[in-house]
């Protein structure tokens, strides 16, 4: 449960590239999986987007609007 809370609170840090943030989030998901805690893809995507910097969120909104 502690790892799940940590995953839900993960935030992308200013001046860090997105690949570092995504690696950290994926590592946490894999730790949870090792303990038998499976995170559904839809929930995981929401966690990723929630933790992103605002500039990335705006870009994602633009992409999803186009599709």
Short mmCIF file of C-alpha atoms in Angstrom, two decimals:
data_model
loop_
_atom_site.label_atom_id
_atom_site.label_comp_id
_atom_site.label_asym_id
_atom_site.label_seq_id
_atom_site.Cartn_x
_atom_site.Cartn_y
_atom_site.Cartn_z
CA UNK A 1 0.00 0.00 0.00
CA UNK A 2 2.88 2.37 0.76
CA UNK A 3 4.32 1.90 -2.73
CA UNK A 4 0.90 2.52 -4.30
CA UNK A 5 0.63 5.81 -2.43
CA UNK A 6 4.14 6.75 -3.49
CA UNK A 7 3.30 6.01 -7.13
CA UNK A 8 0.17 8.17 -6.91
CA UNK A 9 2.19 11.08 -5.50
CA UNK A 10 5.07 10.98 -7.99
CA UNK A 11 5.64 14.27 -9.77
CA UNK A 12 7.91 15.24 -12.61
CA UNK A 13 10.59 17.61 -11.37
CA UNK A 14 11.32 20.92 -13.07
CA UNK A 15 14.25 20.83 -15.51
CA UNK A 16 14.20 17.07 -15.72
CA UNK A 17 13.56 15.35 -18.98
CA UNK A 18 10.46 13.32 -19.46
CA UNK A 19 12.35 10.07 -20.02
CA UNK A 20 13.76 10.26 -16.47
CA UNK A 21 10.28 10.81 -15.04
CA UNK A 22 8.81 7.95 -17.07
CA UNK A 23 11.63 5.61 -16.00
CA UNK A 24 11.01 6.44 -12.32
CA UNK A 25 7.27 5.83 -12.69
CA UNK A 26 7.83 2.56 -14.58
CA UNK A 27 10.31 1.39 -11.94
CA UNK A 28 7.73 2.01 -9.23
CA UNK A 29 5.07 0.14 -11.23
CA UNK A 30 7.44 -2.81 -11.62
CA UNK A 31 8.17 -2.85 -7.87
CA UNK A 32 4.44 -3.02 -7.22
CA UNK A 33 4.07 -5.81 -9.76
CA UNK A 34 6.82 -7.78 -7.97
CA UNK A 35 4.67 -7.60 -4.82
CA UNK A 36 1.60 -8.79 -6.73
CA UNK A 37 -0.01 -5.34 -7.08
CA UNK A 38 -1.12 -4.90 -10.69
CA UNK A 39 -1.95 -1.39 -11.91
CA UNK A 40 -4.38 -1.25 -14.84
CA UNK A 41 -3.03 0.55 -17.91
CA UNK A 42 -5.77 3.19 -17.87
CA UNK A 43 -5.06 4.02 -14.22
CA UNK A 44 -1.32 4.02 -14.86
CA UNK A 45 -1.68 6.47 -17.75
CA UNK A 46 -3.75 8.77 -15.52
CA UNK A 47 -1.04 8.62 -12.85
CA UNK A 48 1.64 9.50 -15.42
CA UNK A 49 -0.30 12.46 -16.83
CA UNK A 50 -1.26 13.73 -13.37
CA UNK A 51 2.42 13.88 -12.38
CA UNK A 52 3.63 15.65 -15.52
CA UNK A 53 4.55 19.31 -15.70
CA UNK A 54 1.79 21.57 -17.00
CA UNK A 55 3.56 22.15 -20.33
CA UNK A 56 3.40 18.42 -21.11
CA UNK A 57 -0.25 18.21 -20.06
CA UNK A 58 -1.14 20.97 -22.52
CA UNK A 59 0.68 19.11 -25.31
CA UNK A 60 -1.19 15.88 -24.50
CA UNK A 61 -4.52 17.70 -24.52
CA UNK A 62 -3.70 19.10 -27.95
CA UNK A 63 -2.79 15.68 -29.31
CA UNK A 64 -5.90 14.00 -27.93
CA UNK A 65 -8.09 16.83 -29.27
CA UNK A 66 -6.73 16.26 -32.78
CA UNK A 67 -7.50 12.55 -32.64
#
